[in-house]
mmCIF file of C-alpha atoms in Angstrom:
data_model
loop_
_atom_site.group_PDB
_atom_site.id
_atom_site.type_symbol
_atom_site.label_atom_id
_atom_site.label_comp_id
_atom_site.label_asym_id
_atom_site.label_seq_id
_atom_site.Cartn_x
_atom_site.Cartn_y
_atom_site.Cartn_z
ATOM 1 C CA MET A 79 -15.557 16.720 -5.373
ATOM 2 C CA SER A 80 -13.279 18.165 -8.091
ATOM 3 C CA ASN A 81 -14.287 20.920 -10.346
ATOM 4 C CA LEU A 82 -14.412 18.484 -13.395
ATOM 5 C CA LYS A 83 -16.765 16.227 -11.683
ATOM 6 C CA LEU A 84 -19.070 19.129 -10.860
ATOM 7 C CA LEU A 85 -18.914 20.439 -14.470
ATOM 8 C CA ALA A 86 -19.871 16.704 -15.730
ATOM 9 C CA GLN A 87 -22.681 16.571 -13.355
ATOM 10 C CA SER A 88 -24.026 19.904 -14.045
ATOM 11 C CA LEU A 89 -24.249 18.916 -17.918
ATOM 12 C CA GLY A 90 -25.530 15.463 -17.128
ATOM 13 C CA LEU A 91 -22.358 14.006 -18.993
ATOM 14 C CA SER A 92 -19.728 11.565 -17.950
ATOM 15 C CA ILE A 93 -16.331 12.871 -16.708
ATOM 16 C CA THR A 94 -14.513 11.130 -19.654
ATOM 17 C CA THR A 95 -16.924 12.903 -22.265
ATOM 18 C CA VAL A 96 -16.441 16.406 -20.522
ATOM 19 C CA SER A 97 -12.913 15.889 -20.392
ATOM 20 C CA ARG A 98 -12.297 14.887 -23.912
ATOM 21 C CA ALA A 99 -14.618 17.746 -24.901
ATOM 22 C CA LEU A 100 -12.312 20.329 -23.148
ATOM 23 C CA ASP A 101 -9.200 18.879 -24.859
ATOM 24 C CA GLY A 102 -10.642 19.234 -28.306
ATOM 25 C CA TYR A 103 -11.115 15.381 -29.243
ATOM 26 C CA ALA A 104 -12.892 14.873 -32.524
ATOM 27 C CA ASP A 105 -14.727 11.854 -31.244
ATOM 28 C CA VAL A 106 -17.000 14.250 -29.415
ATOM 29 C CA ALA A 107 -19.796 15.921 -31.327
ATOM 30 C CA PRO A 108 -19.156 19.587 -32.109
ATOM 31 C CA ALA A 109 -22.542 20.337 -30.451
ATOM 32 C CA THR A 110 -21.642 18.759 -27.239
ATOM 33 C CA ARG A 111 -18.011 20.211 -27.341
ATOM 34 C CA GLU A 112 -19.414 23.548 -27.623
ATOM 35 C CA ARG A 113 -21.968 23.217 -24.818
ATOM 36 C CA VAL A 114 -19.190 21.820 -22.427
ATOM 37 C CA GLN A 115 -16.732 24.691 -23.352
ATOM 38 C CA ALA A 116 -19.508 27.198 -22.726
ATOM 39 C CA ALA A 117 -20.276 25.852 -19.479
ATOM 40 C CA ALA A 118 -16.805 25.687 -18.344
ATOM 41 C CA ARG A 119 -16.340 29.302 -19.208
ATOM 42 C CA ALA A 120 -19.666 30.063 -17.278
ATOM 43 C CA MET A 121 -18.121 28.088 -14.260
ATOM 44 C CA ASN A 122 -14.685 29.694 -14.591
ATOM 45 C CA TYR A 123 -13.438 26.047 -14.664
ATOM 46 C CA ARG A 124 -9.601 25.793 -15.031
ATOM 47 C CA PRO A 125 -8.380 22.054 -16.001
ATOM 48 C CA ASN A 126 -5.845 20.457 -13.557
ATOM 49 C CA PRO A 127 -2.684 21.026 -15.811
ATOM 50 C CA ALA A 128 -1.073 17.505 -14.689
ATOM 51 C CA ALA A 129 -4.144 15.711 -15.393
ATOM 52 C CA ARG A 130 -4.495 17.349 -18.781
ATOM 53 C CA SER A 131 -0.986 16.770 -19.697
ATOM 54 C CA LEU A 132 -1.353 13.071 -19.033
ATOM 55 C CA ARG A 133 -4.607 12.843 -20.755
ATOM 56 C CA ARG A 134 -3.013 14.071 -23.967
ATOM 57 C CA ARG A 135 -0.493 11.310 -23.812
ATOM 58 C CA LYS A 136 -3.428 9.213 -25.282
ATOM 59 C CA ALA A 137 -3.695 6.133 -22.791
ATOM 60 C CA GLU A 138 -5.452 8.110 -20.086
ATOM 61 C CA ALA A 139 -4.637 5.331 -17.806
ATOM 62 C CA VAL A 140 -2.447 4.758 -14.554
ATOM 63 C CA ALA A 141 -1.298 1.274 -13.814
ATOM 64 C CA VAL A 142 -0.776 -0.577 -10.604
ATOM 65 C CA THR A 143 0.424 -4.254 -10.499
ATOM 66 C CA LEU A 144 -0.506 -6.527 -7.628
ATOM 67 C CA PRO A 145 0.947 -9.806 -6.848
ATOM 68 C CA THR A 146 -1.520 -12.845 -6.799
ATOM 69 C CA GLU A 147 -2.111 -16.139 -5.070
ATOM 70 C CA PRO A 148 -4.031 -18.934 -6.858
ATOM 71 C CA GLY A 149 -7.631 -17.732 -6.690
ATOM 72 C CA ARG A 150 -7.011 -14.482 -4.962
ATOM 73 C CA PHE A 151 -6.279 -10.843 -6.283
ATOM 74 C CA GLY A 152 -3.812 -8.838 -4.349
ATOM 75 C CA PRO A 153 -3.298 -8.292 -0.753
ATOM 76 C CA PRO A 154 -6.347 -7.085 0.817
ATOM 77 C CA ILE A 155 -4.849 -3.979 2.572
ATOM 78 C CA PHE A 156 -4.346 -2.706 -0.998
ATOM 79 C CA LEU A 157 -7.710 -2.914 -2.373
ATOM 80 C CA ASN A 158 -9.552 -0.273 -0.570
ATOM 81 C CA MET A 159 -6.713 2.091 -0.718
ATOM 82 C CA LEU A 160 -6.650 1.776 -4.607
ATOM 83 C CA ALA A 161 -10.348 2.161 -4.838
ATOM 84 C CA ALA A 162 -10.072 5.552 -3.111
ATOM 85 C CA CYS A 163 -7.043 6.243 -5.461
ATOM 86 C CA GLY A 164 -8.917 5.113 -8.482
ATOM 87 C CA GLN A 165 -11.863 7.391 -7.458
ATOM 88 C CA ARG A 166 -9.648 10.591 -7.332
ATOM 89 C CA LEU A 167 -7.927 9.699 -10.679
ATOM 90 C CA ALA A 168 -11.411 9.254 -12.285
ATOM 91 C CA GLU A 169 -12.239 12.758 -11.152
ATOM 92 C CA GLU A 170 -9.522 14.002 -13.385
ATOM 93 C CA GLY A 171 -10.694 11.748 -16.308
ATOM 94 C CA LEU A 172 -8.229 9.101 -15.708
ATOM 95 C CA ASP A 173 -8.498 5.341 -15.456
ATOM 96 C CA LEU A 174 -6.708 3.164 -12.806
ATOM 97 C CA MET A 175 -5.757 -0.509 -14.232
ATOM 98 C CA LEU A 176 -5.383 -2.900 -11.585
ATOM 99 C CA LEU A 177 -2.910 -5.829 -13.079
ATOM 100 C CA PRO A 178 -2.429 -9.233 -11.240
ATOM 101 C CA THR A 179 1.180 -10.587 -11.676
ATOM 102 C CA ALA A 180 2.753 -13.845 -10.470
ATOM 103 C CA GLY A 181 6.267 -13.425 -9.244
ATOM 104 C CA ARG A 182 8.938 -10.678 -9.831
ATOM 105 C CA ALA A 183 9.638 -11.798 -13.365
ATOM 106 C CA GLY A 184 6.162 -11.661 -14.477
ATOM 107 C CA GLU A 185 5.613 -8.461 -13.029
ATOM 108 C CA MET A 186 8.474 -6.785 -14.899
ATOM 109 C CA ASP A 187 7.115 -8.550 -18.209
ATOM 110 C CA THR A 188 4.020 -6.496 -17.375
ATOM 111 C CA TYR A 189 5.776 -3.502 -16.895
ATOM 112 C CA ARG A 190 7.568 -3.627 -20.286
ATOM 113 C CA ARG A 191 4.237 -4.635 -22.018
ATOM 114 C CA LEU A 192 2.656 -1.794 -20.807
ATOM 115 C CA LEU A 193 5.148 0.925 -21.378
ATOM 116 C CA ASP A 194 6.403 -0.556 -24.612
ATOM 117 C CA GLY A 195 2.794 -0.711 -25.793
ATOM 118 C CA ARG A 196 2.017 2.896 -24.482
ATOM 119 C CA ARG A 197 -0.939 1.345 -22.638
ATOM 120 C CA ALA A 198 -0.094 3.364 -19.462
ATOM 121 C CA ASP A 199 1.186 7.028 -18.965
ATOM 122 C CA ALA A 200 1.870 6.651 -15.241
ATOM 123 C CA VAL A 201 2.432 3.858 -12.574
ATOM 124 C CA ILE A 202 1.831 3.448 -8.861
ATOM 125 C CA VAL A 203 4.148 0.938 -7.311
ATOM 126 C CA VAL A 204 3.060 -0.880 -4.400
ATOM 127 C CA ARG A 205 4.673 -3.271 -1.726
ATOM 128 C CA THR A 206 8.304 -1.640 -2.288
ATOM 129 C CA ARG A 207 11.549 -3.548 -2.138
ATOM 130 C CA LEU A 208 14.874 -2.439 -0.586
ATOM 131 C CA GLU A 209 16.465 -2.906 -3.930
ATOM 132 C CA ASP A 210 13.523 -2.333 -6.375
ATOM 133 C CA GLU A 211 13.833 -3.087 -9.963
ATOM 134 C CA ARG A 212 10.504 -1.513 -10.788
ATOM 135 C CA VAL A 213 11.702 1.849 -9.497
ATOM 136 C CA ALA A 214 14.900 1.552 -11.510
ATOM 137 C CA PHE A 215 13.138 0.673 -14.530
ATOM 138 C CA LEU A 216 10.597 3.648 -14.300
ATOM 139 C CA LYS A 217 13.320 6.066 -13.587
ATOM 140 C CA GLU A 218 15.277 4.795 -16.616
ATOM 141 C CA ARG A 219 12.345 5.292 -18.946
ATOM 142 C CA GLY A 220 11.205 8.518 -17.469
ATOM 143 C CA ILE A 221 7.713 7.321 -16.642
ATOM 144 C CA PRO A 222 5.754 9.343 -14.031
ATOM 145 C CA PHE A 223 5.222 7.180 -10.728
ATOM 146 C CA VAL A 224 4.785 7.070 -7.156
ATOM 147 C CA THR A 225 5.177 4.522 -4.543
ATOM 148 C CA HIS A 226 3.480 3.211 -1.478
ATOM 149 C CA GLY A 227 6.480 2.315 0.638
ATOM 150 C CA ARG A 228 10.124 3.184 0.658
ATOM 151 C CA THR A 229 13.330 1.707 -1.002
ATOM 152 C CA ALA A 230 16.712 1.606 0.073
ATOM 153 C CA ARG A 231 17.165 5.087 -1.450
ATOM 154 C CA PRO A 232 14.025 6.864 -0.776
ATOM 155 C CA ASP A 233 15.328 10.392 -1.577
ATOM 156 C CA GLU A 234 15.113 9.461 -5.258
ATOM 157 C CA HIS A 235 11.420 9.012 -5.743
ATOM 158 C CA ALA A 236 7.909 10.228 -4.570
ATOM 159 C CA PHE A 237 6.558 8.016 -1.878
ATOM 160 C CA ILE A 238 3.722 7.683 0.801
ATOM 161 C CA ASP A 239 4.634 5.163 3.498
ATOM 162 C CA GLY A 240 3.720 4.499 7.139
ATOM 163 C CA ASP A 241 6.207 4.448 9.943
ATOM 164 C CA GLY A 242 6.008 0.725 10.439
ATOM 165 C CA GLU A 243 9.417 0.773 12.172
ATOM 166 C CA ALA A 244 7.838 3.135 14.989
ATOM 167 C CA GLY A 245 4.741 1.191 15.079
ATOM 168 C CA PHE A 246 6.316 -2.207 15.736
ATOM 169 C CA ARG A 247 8.488 -0.498 18.253
ATOM 170 C CA ASP A 248 5.448 0.972 20.060
ATOM 171 C CA ALA A 249 3.808 -2.652 19.903
ATOM 172 C CA ALA A 250 6.774 -4.287 21.190
ATOM 173 C CA ARG A 251 7.231 -1.808 24.255
ATOM 174 C CA ALA A 252 3.544 -2.238 24.950
ATOM 175 C CA LEU A 253 3.946 -6.183 25.326
ATOM 176 C CA ALA A 254 7.077 -5.639 27.433
ATOM 177 C CA ALA A 255 5.223 -3.368 29.693
ATOM 178 C CA LEU A 256 2.641 -6.198 30.041
ATOM 179 C CA GLY A 257 5.419 -8.402 31.241
ATOM 180 C CA HIS A 258 6.432 -10.123 28.144
ATOM 181 C CA ARG A 259 9.953 -11.032 27.516
ATOM 182 C CA ARG A 260 9.880 -13.978 24.883
ATOM 183 C CA ILE A 261 8.373 -11.503 22.148
ATOM 184 C CA ALA A 262 8.454 -13.559 18.808
ATOM 185 C CA HIS A 263 8.286 -12.014 15.434
ATOM 186 C CA LEU A 264 6.466 -13.600 12.324
ATOM 187 C CA ALA A 265 8.454 -11.641 9.788
ATOM 188 C CA ALA A 266 7.802 -11.185 6.071
ATOM 189 C CA PRO A 267 10.701 -11.862 3.584
ATOM 190 C CA GLN A 268 13.287 -9.143 4.166
ATOM 191 C CA ASP A 269 13.845 -7.899 0.895
ATOM 192 C CA LEU A 270 10.397 -6.070 1.283
ATOM 193 C CA THR A 271 10.806 -2.677 2.841
ATOM 194 C CA PHE A 272 7.925 -2.832 5.270
ATOM 195 C CA ALA A 273 8.862 -6.256 6.536
ATOM 196 C CA HIS A 274 12.555 -4.905 6.942
ATOM 197 C CA LEU A 275 11.380 -1.656 8.746
ATOM 198 C CA ARG A 276 8.973 -3.699 11.156
ATOM 199 C CA ARG A 277 11.514 -6.311 12.051
ATOM 200 C CA GLN A 278 13.853 -3.207 12.974
ATOM 201 C CA GLY A 279 11.396 -1.769 15.317
ATOM 202 C CA TRP A 280 10.847 -5.212 17.042
ATOM 203 C CA LEU A 281 14.773 -5.616 17.290
ATOM 204 C CA ALA A 282 14.985 -2.187 18.814
ATOM 205 C CA VAL A 283 12.878 -3.120 21.885
ATOM 206 C CA LEU A 284 14.505 -6.510 22.389
ATOM 207 C CA ALA A 285 17.881 -4.604 22.800
ATOM 208 C CA ASP A 286 16.166 -2.014 25.185
ATOM 209 C CA ILE A 287 14.770 -4.806 27.641
ATOM 210 C CA GLY A 288 18.023 -6.896 27.106
ATOM 211 C CA SER A 289 16.131 -9.863 25.933
ATOM 212 C CA ALA A 290 18.443 -12.510 24.388
ATOM 213 C CA ASP A 291 15.713 -14.579 23.083
ATOM 214 C CA ARG A 292 15.582 -13.646 19.379
ATOM 215 C CA LEU A 293 12.598 -15.644 18.470
ATOM 216 C CA GLU A 294 11.594 -15.101 14.876
ATOM 217 C CA TYR A 295 10.468 -16.945 11.606
ATOM 218 C CA THR A 296 10.291 -15.580 8.123
ATOM 219 C CA ALA A 297 7.389 -16.566 5.815
ATOM 220 C CA GLN A 298 5.217 -15.218 3.323
ATOM 221 C CA PRO A 299 2.813 -12.301 4.585
ATOM 222 C CA THR A 300 -0.368 -14.386 4.146
ATOM 223 C CA GLU A 301 -2.623 -16.613 6.451
ATOM 224 C CA ALA A 302 -0.563 -19.728 5.331
ATOM 225 C CA GLY A 303 2.563 -18.143 6.296
ATOM 226 C CA GLY A 304 1.555 -17.181 9.523
ATOM 227 C CA TYR A 305 0.281 -20.621 10.426
ATOM 228 C CA GLU A 306 3.608 -21.984 9.376
ATOM 229 C CA ALA A 307 5.662 -19.596 11.478
ATOM 230 C CA ALA A 308 3.353 -20.015 14.568
ATOM 231 C CA GLN A 309 3.567 -23.673 14.324
ATOM 232 C CA TRP A 310 7.400 -23.524 14.224
ATOM 233 C CA LEU A 311 7.674 -20.971 17.284
ATOM 234 C CA LEU A 312 5.411 -22.801 19.447
ATOM 235 C CA GLN A 313 7.606 -26.184 19.095
ATOM 236 C CA GLN A 314 10.535 -24.384 20.570
ATOM 237 C CA SER A 315 11.726 -25.492 23.899
ATOM 238 C CA ALA A 316 11.004 -21.974 25.324
ATOM 239 C CA PRO A 317 7.957 -21.089 23.114
ATOM 240 C CA PRO A 318 7.028 -17.302 23.037
ATOM 241 C CA THR A 319 4.497 -15.469 25.083
ATOM 242 C CA ALA A 320 3.653 -12.987 22.403
ATOM 243 C CA LEU A 321 3.378 -13.219 18.657
ATOM 244 C CA LEU A 322 4.177 -9.829 16.799
ATOM 245 C CA CYS A 323 3.257 -10.193 13.168
ATOM 246 C CA ALA A 324 4.196 -8.459 10.235
ATOM 247 C CA THR A 325 0.735 -8.475 8.772
ATOM 248 C CA ASP A 326 -2.854 -9.320 9.869
ATOM 249 C CA SER A 327 -2.944 -12.090 7.433
ATOM 250 C CA MET A 328 -0.055 -13.749 9.224
ATOM 251 C CA ALA A 329 -1.756 -12.849 12.576
ATOM 252 C CA ILE A 330 -4.844 -14.723 11.290
ATOM 253 C CA GLY A 331 -2.992 -17.684 10.337
ATOM 254 C CA ALA A 332 -1.259 -17.737 13.714
ATOM 255 C CA LEU A 333 -4.698 -17.644 15.462
ATOM 256 C CA SER A 334 -5.494 -20.616 13.671
ATOM 257 C CA ALA A 335 -2.336 -22.457 14.819
ATOM 258 C CA LEU A 336 -3.021 -21.472 18.616
ATOM 259 C CA LYS A 337 -6.273 -22.746 18.438
ATOM 260 C CA GLU A 338 -5.297 -26.242 17.070
ATOM 261 C CA ARG A 339 -3.053 -26.326 20.209
ATOM 262 C CA GLY A 340 -5.567 -25.271 22.668
ATOM 263 C CA LEU A 341 -3.984 -22.120 23.339
ATOM 264 C CA ALA A 342 -6.425 -19.096 23.961
ATOM 265 C CA ALA A 343 -4.988 -15.957 22.302
ATOM 266 C CA GLY A 344 -4.965 -12.743 24.500
ATOM 267 C CA ARG A 345 -5.020 -14.964 27.855
ATOM 268 C CA GLU A 346 -2.335 -17.456 27.279
ATOM 269 C CA ILE A 347 -0.256 -15.881 24.291
ATOM 270 C CA ALA A 348 -0.510 -12.298 22.914
ATOM 271 C CA VAL A 349 -1.024 -11.679 19.339
ATOM 272 C CA ILE A 350 -0.585 -8.268 17.274
ATOM 273 C CA GLY A 351 -0.762 -7.876 13.526
ATOM 274 C CA HIS A 352 -0.579 -4.903 11.345
ATOM 275 C CA ASP A 353 -2.987 -3.340 8.506
ATOM 276 C CA ASN A 354 -6.348 -3.356 10.571
ATOM 277 C CA LEU A 355 -8.155 -5.433 8.002
ATOM 278 C CA PRO A 356 -11.780 -5.288 8.373
ATOM 279 C CA SER A 357 -11.795 -9.224 9.213
ATOM 280 C CA ALA A 358 -9.445 -8.378 12.245
ATOM 281 C CA ALA A 359 -12.364 -7.322 14.379
ATOM 282 C CA PHE A 360 -14.318 -10.504 13.803
ATOM 283 C CA THR A 361 -11.660 -12.952 14.198
ATOM 284 C CA ASP A 362 -12.160 -15.278 17.349
ATOM 285 C CA PRO A 363 -11.209 -13.284 19.472
ATOM 286 C CA PRO A 364 -10.803 -9.933 17.798
ATOM 287 C CA LEU A 365 -7.291 -9.185 16.695
ATOM 288 C CA SER A 366 -5.341 -6.546 18.120
ATOM 289 C CA SER A 367 -3.549 -4.715 15.274
ATOM 290 C CA MET A 368 -2.322 -1.343 14.060
ATOM 291 C CA GLU A 369 -2.515 0.912 10.959
ATOM 292 C CA ILE A 370 -1.555 3.955 9.157
ATOM 293 C CA ALA A 371 -3.353 6.700 11.038
ATOM 294 C CA ALA A 372 -4.697 8.582 8.057
ATOM 295 C CA PRO A 373 -7.952 7.557 6.371
ATOM 296 C CA ASP A 374 -7.252 8.770 2.822
ATOM 297 C CA VAL A 375 -4.133 7.295 1.734
ATOM 298 C CA GLY A 376 -5.465 6.374 -1.653
ATOM 299 C CA ARG A 377 -6.421 9.934 -2.356
ATOM 300 C CA GLN A 378 -3.218 11.133 -1.222
ATOM 301 C CA LEU A 379 -1.351 8.889 -3.557
ATOM 302 C CA ALA A 380 -3.465 10.269 -6.368
ATOM 303 C CA GLU A 381 -2.800 13.878 -5.530
ATOM 304 C CA MET A 382 0.997 12.961 -5.258
ATOM 305 C CA LEU A 383 1.032 11.536 -8.693
ATOM 306 C CA LEU A 384 -0.769 14.562 -10.125
ATOM 307 C CA ALA A 385 1.505 16.692 -8.571
ATOM 308 C CA ARG A 386 4.548 14.691 -10.036
ATOM 309 C CA LEU A 387 2.950 14.980 -13.374
ATOM 310 C CA GLY A 388 2.472 18.708 -12.801
ATOM 311 C CA GLY A 389 6.192 19.212 -12.299
ATOM 312 C CA ARG A 390 6.973 18.886 -8.593
ATOM 313 C CA GLU A 391 10.201 17.295 -7.895
ATOM 314 C CA ALA A 392 10.153 13.792 -6.214
ATOM 315 C CA ARG A 393 12.057 15.259 -3.201
ATOM 316 C CA GLU A 394 9.209 17.450 -2.531
ATOM 317 C CA LEU A 395 6.709 14.547 -2.397
ATOM 318 C CA GLN A 396 7.649 12.157 0.295
ATOM 319 C CA THR A 397 5.413 11.462 3.122
ATOM 320 C CA ILE A 398 5.865 9.054 6.333
ATOM 321 C CA LEU A 399 2.654 8.818 8.150
ATOM 322 C CA PRO A 400 2.264 7.648 11.941
ATOM 323 C CA VAL A 401 1.086 4.249 12.818
ATOM 324 C CA ARG A 402 -1.506 3.832 15.509
ATOM 325 C CA GLN A 403 -2.096 0.855 17.664
ATOM 326 C CA VAL A 404 -5.585 -0.812 17.573
ATOM 327 C CA PRO A 405 -5.679 -2.949 20.740
ATOM 328 C CA ARG A 406 -8.321 -5.664 20.981
ATOM 329 C CA ALA A 407 -8.806 -9.076 22.782
ATOM 330 C CA THR A 408 -5.582 -10.603 21.642
ATOM 331 C CA HIS A 409 -3.459 -7.943 23.243
ATOM 332 C CA GLY A 410 -2.945 -9.751 26.813
ATOM 333 C CA PRO A 411 -0.553 -9.967 29.505
ATOM 334 C CA ALA A 412 2.280 -12.511 30.078
ATOM 335 C CA ASN A 413 1.487 -15.498 32.231
#
């Protein structure tokens, strides 16, 4: 718990009121301001300089845009992560704004509207691309930002990412050890950094085992995309014995395609996803997956942004986290 939160709780006031009182805002009653400042002195409270600097830029908000589909808000993998991130920022009196966007053009319009209108003082970028116009735009504007994921030039910005390449290499090796040789990859669009790196991990194992069967299909990283990809792969003359899916959402779609064809996942064909979504444990059968081996990625993102605002160099704030396997019922041997 941050010192600011403790101070607010001791006074029975909101974090926002306490932070504004400490920063001398006129909309806080003089008596309240004096009470807060006296309590801060008694507790020897020292404001976080990065958060205080950000608050004085007025908007007191950090923005993150999320891609949307009709009737859905953001890929589910990001929602829990951003909830934890928002909680940490709130401890410093900062709001996290989640903004739905449709398509890349719409997203860039949102960025311009936010920054031109000074509605956000800092940004968190998710689902990075190898060539990411958002990163280039934020650097040009001089806006503090961090990314969840890398780009083709990760040394130029602060980021947290999972080692998806190693994760998919480990998963494909585990499948090969179970006797699988026709290991198909249900890929996400390759302009997305995570998709590119995960595919590289899969390709490395195909080369290691000398497999000439490069079975792959690229689709959107959704249930519908996974269903489409699995249907195509299963129609091939030599169909795969294992499906290595870029996301859990794709894997869940693939399970539906298998069920339609009367194929038992885990017994007749292996299926592995990535993200370890809560729903993965409750599919039929439960889905084997993998995940970033850190429970607090959201808080780490918030801490990284605060450090960046405090003057830390981007090259000092770059973290690649290990990915761990989560084997369940769909992780079966080749027949």
